[in-house]
Amino acid sequence: MTRTPAGRGRTGRPPVTSRAEILAAARRIIDRDGATGLTLRGLAAELGIGTATLYRHVRDREDLLVQLLDELAGQIDLPAAADSPRDRILAAATAVHDALASWPWAAEVLTVDGFLGRLGLCALRPVETIVAAAVAAGRSEQQAVELFRHVWYYTVGEILVRACSRQRPLGAAPGPFLAVGEEALSQVPTLAAVGDRWLEYEARDTYREGLAALVDGLLAAGGGRRGVG
């Protein structure tokens, strides 16, 4: 019996090698299995190719996520430039927030210090908008970078908390707001008075108003030219 050489037994379309198809397959896996389900070996199997072929396009899993993030970042619809630097900061940060809310897996790349050095041009556009607007509002270079960092931490933190909340098993009821006993409640009287209403308040989407308060405070604390922003 003639043995078919390894890799020659497939029929149908030829092995996929294009970057676009690789990234599309990676998104399918993430949508189906979550970010933890994405591995290079699993991606190669999804595509019907060998891992050696895949390594021609991606160095490792982190590089794959960065490429995927860059592609998705190109789809972020940055609003038209506002007259006010403050409003440009708010608009850019909100656009990033709304996009990342659909891609919580991106936190694996974006929560590591120095992540900017990994990103391509598309993903850097909102960062440029925020830093440039802070400079236009009279902040120094250092203050502008620090403003971006504070906005970034707030934005990513909000996304991660809400993403984790959505991962509660379907139908599972939230636990009690406070798990301490009655005697211990006297030590936290304000929290005890809020009680389970905390969960109601916590569920509100307050990102935009929180962002505005944060940016206003950072711009005011930074000094600089009056009347700008």
PDB file of C-alpha atoms in Angstrom:
ATOM      1  CA  MET A   1       0.000   0.000   0.000  1.00  0.00           C
ATOM      2  CA  THR A   2       1.347   3.392  -0.961  1.00  0.00           C
ATOM      3  CA  ARG A   3       1.696   5.716   2.016  1.00  0.00           C
ATOM      4  CA  THR A   4       0.683   9.312   1.487  1.00  0.00           C
ATOM      5  CA  PRO A   5       3.477  11.686   2.598  1.00  0.00           C
ATOM      6  CA  ALA A   6       2.664  13.696   5.700  1.00  0.00           C
ATOM      7  CA  GLY A   7       0.812  16.877   4.916  1.00  0.00           C
ATOM      8  CA  ARG A   8      -0.138  15.717   1.394  1.00  0.00           C
ATOM      9  CA  GLY A   9      -3.361  13.939   2.232  1.00  0.00           C
ATOM     10  CA  ARG A  10      -5.606  17.009   2.511  1.00  0.00           C
ATOM     11  CA  THR A  11      -8.132  17.724  -0.173  1.00  0.00           C
ATOM     12  CA  GLY A  12     -10.029  20.910  -0.926  1.00  0.00           C
ATOM     13  CA  ARG A  13      -8.588  24.376  -0.753  1.00  0.00           C
ATOM     14  CA  PRO A  14      -4.851  24.846  -0.191  1.00  0.00           C
ATOM     15  CA  PRO A  15      -3.459  25.654   3.272  1.00  0.00           C
ATOM     16  CA  VAL A  16      -4.268  29.150   4.469  1.00  0.00           C
ATOM     17  CA  THR A  17      -1.279  31.413   4.748  1.00  0.00           C
ATOM     18  CA  SER A  18      -2.645  34.936   4.487  1.00  0.00           C
ATOM     19  CA  ARG A  19      -2.516  37.231   7.502  1.00  0.00           C
ATOM     20  CA  ALA A  20      -6.172  38.230   7.066  1.00  0.00           C
ATOM     21  CA  GLU A  21      -7.374  34.619   7.223  1.00  0.00           C
ATOM     22  CA  ILE A  22      -5.157  33.853  10.204  1.00  0.00           C
ATOM     23  CA  LEU A  23      -6.549  36.807  12.153  1.00  0.00           C
ATOM     24  CA  ALA A  24     -10.113  35.939  11.149  1.00  0.00           C
ATOM     25  CA  ALA A  25      -9.604  32.416  12.473  1.00  0.00           C
ATOM     26  CA  ALA A  26      -8.127  33.791  15.711  1.00  0.00           C
ATOM     27  CA  ARG A  27     -11.216  35.926  16.205  1.00  0.00           C
ATOM     28  CA  ARG A  28     -13.459  32.910  15.617  1.00  0.00           C
ATOM     29  CA  ILE A  29     -11.651  31.000  18.338  1.00  0.00           C
ATOM     30  CA  ILE A  30     -11.872  33.914  20.772  1.00  0.00           C
ATOM     31  CA  ASP A  31     -15.569  34.389  20.059  1.00  0.00           C
ATOM     32  CA  ARG A  32     -16.199  30.677  20.510  1.00  0.00           C
ATOM     33  CA  ASP A  33     -13.803  29.687  23.305  1.00  0.00           C
ATOM     34  CA  GLY A  34     -12.679  32.956  24.879  1.00  0.00           C
ATOM     35  CA  ALA A  35      -9.163  34.390  24.881  1.00  0.00           C
ATOM     36  CA  THR A  36      -7.839  31.558  27.054  1.00  0.00           C
ATOM     37  CA  GLY A  37      -8.869  29.121  24.337  1.00  0.00           C
ATOM     38  CA  LEU A  38      -6.585  30.744  21.766  1.00  0.00           C
ATOM     39  CA  THR A  39      -3.331  28.863  21.299  1.00  0.00           C
ATOM     40  CA  LEU A  40      -1.054  28.687  18.281  1.00  0.00           C
ATOM     41  CA  ARG A  41      -1.495  24.942  18.057  1.00  0.00           C
ATOM     42  CA  GLY A  42      -5.284  25.292  18.199  1.00  0.00           C
ATOM     43  CA  LEU A  43      -5.189  28.094  15.629  1.00  0.00           C
ATOM     44  CA  ALA A  44      -3.122  25.970  13.255  1.00  0.00           C
ATOM     45  CA  ALA A  45      -5.641  23.153  13.641  1.00  0.00           C
ATOM     46  CA  GLU A  46      -8.518  25.563  12.993  1.00  0.00           C
ATOM     47  CA  LEU A  47      -6.844  26.624   9.757  1.00  0.00           C
ATOM     48  CA  GLY A  48      -5.750  23.140   8.718  1.00  0.00           C
ATOM     49  CA  ILE A  49      -2.095  24.091   8.528  1.00  0.00           C
ATOM     50  CA  GLY A  50       1.057  23.132  10.377  1.00  0.00           C
ATOM     51  CA  THR A  51       2.387  25.281  13.197  1.00  0.00           C
ATOM     52  CA  ALA A  52       5.553  25.865  11.162  1.00  0.00           C
ATOM     53  CA  THR A  53       3.449  27.628   8.515  1.00  0.00           C
ATOM     54  CA  LEU A  54       1.784  29.717  11.200  1.00  0.00           C
ATOM     55  CA  TYR A  55       5.144  30.819  12.598  1.00  0.00           C
ATOM     56  CA  ARG A  56       5.895  32.504   9.272  1.00  0.00           C
ATOM     57  CA  HIS A  57       3.258  35.073  10.216  1.00  0.00           C
ATOM     58  CA  VAL A  58       3.363  35.300  14.035  1.00  0.00           C
ATOM     59  CA  ARG A  59       6.262  34.979  16.473  1.00  0.00           C
ATOM     60  CA  ASP A  60       4.200  33.769  19.430  1.00  0.00           C
ATOM     61  CA  ARG A  61       0.776  34.096  21.032  1.00  0.00           C
ATOM     62  CA  GLU A  62       1.463  37.619  22.275  1.00  0.00           C
ATOM     63  CA  ASP A  63       2.450  38.750  18.795  1.00  0.00           C
ATOM     64  CA  LEU A  64      -0.771  37.211  17.473  1.00  0.00           C
ATOM     65  CA  LEU A  65      -2.851  39.184  19.993  1.00  0.00           C
ATOM     66  CA  VAL A  66      -1.026  42.406  19.130  1.00  0.00           C
ATOM     67  CA  GLN A  67      -1.649  41.879  15.404  1.00  0.00           C
ATOM     68  CA  LEU A  68      -5.300  41.161  16.121  1.00  0.00           C
ATOM     69  CA  LEU A  69      -5.574  44.266  18.288  1.00  0.00           C
ATOM     70  CA  ASP A  70      -3.963  46.422  15.601  1.00  0.00           C
ATOM     71  CA  GLU A  71      -6.466  45.187  13.040  1.00  0.00           C
ATOM     72  CA  LEU A  72      -9.427  45.856  15.311  1.00  0.00           C
ATOM     73  CA  ALA A  73      -8.053  49.251  16.348  1.00  0.00           C
ATOM     74  CA  GLY A  74      -8.223  50.277  12.712  1.00  0.00           C
ATOM     75  CA  GLN A  75     -11.999  49.915  13.021  1.00  0.00           C
ATOM     76  CA  ILE A  76     -12.291  52.378  15.921  1.00  0.00           C
ATOM     77  CA  ASP A  77     -14.306  55.309  14.656  1.00  0.00           C
ATOM     78  CA  LEU A  78     -12.576  58.325  16.147  1.00  0.00           C
ATOM     79  CA  PRO A  79     -14.980  61.285  16.171  1.00  0.00           C
ATOM     80  CA  ALA A  80     -14.234  64.458  14.275  1.00  0.00           C
ATOM     81  CA  ALA A  81     -11.865  66.737  16.129  1.00  0.00           C
ATOM     82  CA  ALA A  82     -13.665  68.939  18.652  1.00  0.00           C
ATOM     83  CA  ASP A  83     -12.732  72.561  19.228  1.00  0.00           C
ATOM     84  CA  SER A  84     -11.912  71.974  22.888  1.00  0.00           C
ATOM     85  CA  PRO A  85      -8.836  69.904  23.854  1.00  0.00           C
ATOM     86  CA  ARG A  86     -10.868  68.602  26.798  1.00  0.00           C
ATOM     87  CA  ASP A  87     -13.582  67.354  24.464  1.00  0.00           C
ATOM     88  CA  ARG A  88     -11.002  65.745  22.177  1.00  0.00           C
ATOM     89  CA  ILE A  89      -9.639  63.803  25.148  1.00  0.00           C
ATOM     90  CA  LEU A  90     -13.112  62.707  26.221  1.00  0.00           C
ATOM     91  CA  ALA A  91     -14.119  61.680  22.693  1.00  0.00           C
ATOM     92  CA  ALA A  92     -10.963  59.655  22.030  1.00  0.00           C
ATOM     93  CA  ALA A  93     -11.043  57.894  25.408  1.00  0.00           C
ATOM     94  CA  THR A  94     -14.741  57.072  25.016  1.00  0.00           C
ATOM     95  CA  ALA A  95     -14.189  55.648  21.532  1.00  0.00           C
ATOM     96  CA  VAL A  96     -11.431  53.402  22.866  1.00  0.00           C
ATOM     97  CA  HIS A  97     -13.568  52.364  25.836  1.00  0.00           C
ATOM     98  CA  ASP A  98     -16.532  51.448  23.661  1.00  0.00           C
ATOM     99  CA  ALA A  99     -14.334  49.387  21.339  1.00  0.00           C
ATOM    100  CA  LEU A 100     -12.450  47.587  24.106  1.00  0.00           C
ATOM    101  CA  ALA A 101     -15.686  46.760  25.893  1.00  0.00           C
ATOM    102  CA  SER A 102     -16.244  44.297  23.036  1.00  0.00           C
ATOM    103  CA  TRP A 103     -12.637  43.009  23.201  1.00  0.00           C
ATOM    104  CA  PRO A 104     -11.903  42.347  26.903  1.00  0.00           C
ATOM    105  CA  TRP A 105      -9.286  39.815  25.785  1.00  0.00           C
ATOM    106  CA  ALA A 106      -7.139  42.752  24.691  1.00  0.00           C
ATOM    107  CA  ALA A 107      -6.358  43.456  28.345  1.00  0.00           C
ATOM    108  CA  GLU A 108      -3.730  40.693  28.170  1.00  0.00           C
ATOM    109  CA  VAL A 109      -1.722  42.993  25.916  1.00  0.00           C
ATOM    110  CA  LEU A 110      -2.871  46.382  27.125  1.00  0.00           C
ATOM    111  CA  THR A 111      -2.389  46.011  30.868  1.00  0.00           C
ATOM    112  CA  VAL A 112       1.361  45.458  30.593  1.00  0.00           C
ATOM    113  CA  ASP A 113       3.605  48.484  31.097  1.00  0.00           C
ATOM    114  CA  GLY A 114       5.329  49.438  27.858  1.00  0.00           C
ATOM    115  CA  PHE A 115       2.449  48.164  25.729  1.00  0.00           C
ATOM    116  CA  LEU A 116       2.685  51.174  23.385  1.00  0.00           C
ATOM    117  CA  GLY A 117       5.918  49.791  21.954  1.00  0.00           C
ATOM    118  CA  ARG A 118       4.007  46.727  20.751  1.00  0.00           C
ATOM    119  CA  LEU A 119       1.259  48.538  18.872  1.00  0.00           C
ATOM    120  CA  GLY A 120       0.966  49.572  15.243  1.00  0.00           C
ATOM    121  CA  LEU A 121      -0.092  52.929  13.837  1.00  0.00           C
ATOM    122  CA  CYS A 122      -3.861  52.333  13.963  1.00  0.00           C
ATOM    123  CA  ALA A 123      -3.816  51.497  17.643  1.00  0.00           C
ATOM    124  CA  LEU A 124      -1.640  54.533  18.391  1.00  0.00           C
ATOM    125  CA  ARG A 125      -4.040  57.090  16.882  1.00  0.00           C
ATOM    126  CA  PRO A 126      -6.243  57.509  19.991  1.00  0.00           C
ATOM    127  CA  VAL A 127      -3.133  57.779  22.172  1.00  0.00           C
ATOM    128  CA  GLU A 128      -1.778  60.533  19.924  1.00  0.00           C
ATOM    129  CA  THR A 129      -5.120  62.346  20.081  1.00  0.00           C
ATOM    130  CA  ILE A 130      -5.224  62.336  23.895  1.00  0.00           C
ATOM    131  CA  VAL A 131      -1.590  63.342  24.447  1.00  0.00           C
ATOM    132  CA  ALA A 132      -1.687  66.044  21.757  1.00  0.00           C
ATOM    133  CA  ALA A 133      -4.915  67.477  23.212  1.00  0.00           C
ATOM    134  CA  ALA A 134      -3.375  67.605  26.687  1.00  0.00           C
ATOM    135  CA  VAL A 135      -0.391  69.528  25.268  1.00  0.00           C
ATOM    136  CA  ALA A 136      -2.787  71.858  23.442  1.00  0.00           C
ATOM    137  CA  ALA A 137      -4.522  72.474  26.778  1.00  0.00           C
ATOM    138  CA  GLY A 138      -1.268  73.807  28.196  1.00  0.00           C
ATOM    139  CA  ARG A 139       0.111  70.701  29.862  1.00  0.00           C
ATOM    140  CA  SER A 140       3.794  69.910  29.710  1.00  0.00           C
ATOM    141  CA  GLU A 141       4.989  66.824  27.865  1.00  0.00           C
ATOM    142  CA  GLN A 142       5.299  64.935  31.147  1.00  0.00           C
ATOM    143  CA  GLN A 143       1.882  66.092  32.357  1.00  0.00           C
ATOM    144  CA  ALA A 144       0.315  65.044  29.054  1.00  0.00           C
ATOM    145  CA  VAL A 145       1.770  61.541  29.310  1.00  0.00           C
ATOM    146  CA  GLU A 146       0.655  61.275  32.937  1.00  0.00           C
ATOM    147  CA  LEU A 147      -2.842  62.431  31.998  1.00  0.00           C
ATOM    148  CA  PHE A 148      -3.017  59.699  29.371  1.00  0.00           C
ATOM    149  CA  ARG A 149      -1.813  57.119  31.886  1.00  0.00           C
ATOM    150  CA  HIS A 150      -4.486  58.093  34.434  1.00  0.00           C
ATOM    151  CA  VAL A 151      -7.210  58.022  31.777  1.00  0.00           C
ATOM    152  CA  TRP A 152      -5.915  54.704  30.510  1.00  0.00           C
ATOM    153  CA  TYR A 153      -5.862  53.058  33.943  1.00  0.00           C
ATOM    154  CA  TYR A 154      -9.396  54.247  34.629  1.00  0.00           C
ATOM    155  CA  THR A 155     -10.647  53.033  31.248  1.00  0.00           C
ATOM    156  CA  VAL A 156      -9.027  49.606  31.301  1.00  0.00           C
ATOM    157  CA  GLY A 157      -9.939  49.061  34.951  1.00  0.00           C
ATOM    158  CA  GLU A 158     -13.594  49.780  34.235  1.00  0.00           C
ATOM    159  CA  ILE A 159     -13.588  47.375  31.279  1.00  0.00           C
ATOM    160  CA  LEU A 160     -11.924  44.570  33.234  1.00  0.00           C
ATOM    161  CA  VAL A 161     -14.280  44.837  36.205  1.00  0.00           C
ATOM    162  CA  ARG A 162     -17.354  44.744  33.982  1.00  0.00           C
ATOM    163  CA  ALA A 163     -15.944  41.904  31.867  1.00  0.00           C
ATOM    164  CA  CYS A 164     -15.333  39.818  34.987  1.00  0.00           C
ATOM    165  CA  SER A 165     -18.839  40.592  36.232  1.00  0.00           C
ATOM    166  CA  ARG A 166     -20.298  39.289  32.976  1.00  0.00           C
ATOM    167  CA  GLN A 167     -18.448  35.997  33.454  1.00  0.00           C
ATOM    168  CA  ARG A 168     -20.684  35.015  36.387  1.00  0.00           C
ATOM    169  CA  PRO A 169     -22.321  31.662  35.557  1.00  0.00           C
ATOM    170  CA  LEU A 170     -25.641  32.047  33.789  1.00  0.00           C
ATOM    171  CA  GLY A 171     -28.478  32.246  36.286  1.00  0.00           C
ATOM    172  CA  ALA A 172     -26.178  32.638  39.292  1.00  0.00           C
ATOM    173  CA  ALA A 173     -27.421  35.208  41.769  1.00  0.00           C
ATOM    174  CA  PRO A 174     -24.968  37.781  43.087  1.00  0.00           C
ATOM    175  CA  GLY A 175     -23.731  37.139  46.592  1.00  0.00           C
ATOM    176  CA  PRO A 176     -24.636  39.367  49.539  1.00  0.00           C
ATOM    177  CA  PHE A 177     -23.228  42.868  49.425  1.00  0.00           C
ATOM    178  CA  LEU A 178     -21.608  42.459  52.839  1.00  0.00           C
ATOM    179  CA  ALA A 179     -20.751  39.035  54.193  1.00  0.00           C
ATOM    180  CA  VAL A 180     -19.836  40.129  57.727  1.00  0.00           C
ATOM    181  CA  GLY A 181     -22.094  39.430  60.679  1.00  0.00           C
ATOM    182  CA  GLU A 182     -24.550  41.830  62.304  1.00  0.00           C
ATOM    183  CA  GLU A 183     -22.121  42.818  65.036  1.00  0.00           C
ATOM    184  CA  ALA A 184     -19.412  43.704  62.537  1.00  0.00           C
ATOM    185  CA  LEU A 185     -21.805  45.965  60.603  1.00  0.00           C
ATOM    186  CA  SER A 186     -21.592  48.509  63.395  1.00  0.00           C
ATOM    187  CA  GLN A 187     -17.962  49.041  62.382  1.00  0.00           C
ATOM    188  CA  VAL A 188     -18.987  50.123  58.873  1.00  0.00           C
ATOM    189  CA  PRO A 189     -22.228  52.050  59.474  1.00  0.00           C
ATOM    190  CA  THR A 190     -22.273  53.921  56.168  1.00  0.00           C
ATOM    191  CA  LEU A 191     -21.894  50.732  54.157  1.00  0.00           C
ATOM    192  CA  ALA A 192     -24.489  49.022  56.310  1.00  0.00           C
ATOM    193  CA  ALA A 193     -26.940  51.856  55.581  1.00  0.00           C
ATOM    194  CA  VAL A 194     -26.358  51.537  51.827  1.00  0.00           C
ATOM    195  CA  GLY A 195     -26.924  47.793  52.021  1.00  0.00           C
ATOM    196  CA  ASP A 196     -27.966  45.947  48.882  1.00  0.00           C
ATOM    197  CA  ARG A 197     -28.644  49.236  47.111  1.00  0.00           C
ATOM    198  CA  TRP A 198     -24.882  49.188  46.501  1.00  0.00           C
ATOM    199  CA  LEU A 199     -25.422  46.531  43.815  1.00  0.00           C
ATOM    200  CA  GLU A 200     -28.017  48.740  42.137  1.00  0.00           C
ATOM    201  CA  TYR A 201     -25.740  51.762  42.177  1.00  0.00           C
ATOM    202  CA  GLU A 202     -22.771  49.681  41.051  1.00  0.00           C
ATOM    203  CA  ALA A 203     -24.653  48.430  37.984  1.00  0.00           C
ATOM    204  CA  ARG A 204     -25.065  51.939  36.561  1.00  0.00           C
ATOM    205  CA  ASP A 205     -22.875  52.851  33.584  1.00  0.00           C
ATOM    206  CA  THR A 206     -21.041  55.894  34.912  1.00  0.00           C
ATOM    207  CA  TYR A 207     -17.941  55.679  32.720  1.00  0.00           C
ATOM    208  CA  ARG A 208     -18.553  58.909  30.833  1.00  0.00           C
ATOM    209  CA  GLU A 209     -19.343  61.068  33.823  1.00  0.00           C
ATOM    210  CA  GLY A 210     -16.425  59.556  35.730  1.00  0.00           C
ATOM    211  CA  LEU A 211     -14.115  60.186  32.778  1.00  0.00           C
ATOM    212  CA  ALA A 212     -15.229  63.815  32.527  1.00  0.00           C
ATOM    213  CA  ALA A 213     -14.628  64.375  36.247  1.00  0.00           C
ATOM    214  CA  LEU A 214     -11.201  62.735  36.026  1.00  0.00           C
ATOM    215  CA  VAL A 215     -10.088  64.723  32.983  1.00  0.00           C
ATOM    216  CA  ASP A 216     -11.409  68.006  34.394  1.00  0.00           C
ATOM    217  CA  GLY A 217      -9.507  67.391  37.598  1.00  0.00           C
ATOM    218  CA  LEU A 218      -6.281  66.471  35.832  1.00  0.00           C
ATOM    219  CA  LEU A 219      -6.441  69.507  33.539  1.00  0.00           C
ATOM    220  CA  ALA A 220      -7.183  71.822  36.457  1.00  0.00           C
ATOM    221  CA  ALA A 221      -4.390  70.356  38.574  1.00  0.00           C
ATOM    222  CA  GLY A 222      -1.910  70.659  35.741  1.00  0.00           C
ATOM    223  CA  GLY A 223      -1.994  74.444  35.562  1.00  0.00           C
ATOM    224  CA  GLY A 224      -0.949  75.813  32.185  1.00  0.00           C
ATOM    225  CA  ARG A 225      -2.795  78.271  29.996  1.00  0.00           C
ATOM    226  CA  ARG A 226      -6.120  79.435  31.344  1.00  0.00           C
ATOM    227  CA  GLY A 227      -9.234  79.236  29.250  1.00  0.00           C
ATOM    228  CA  VAL A 228      -7.998  76.396  27.063  1.00  0.00           C
ATOM    229  CA  GLY A 229     -10.123  73.241  27.127  1.00  0.00           C
TER     230      GLY A 229
END
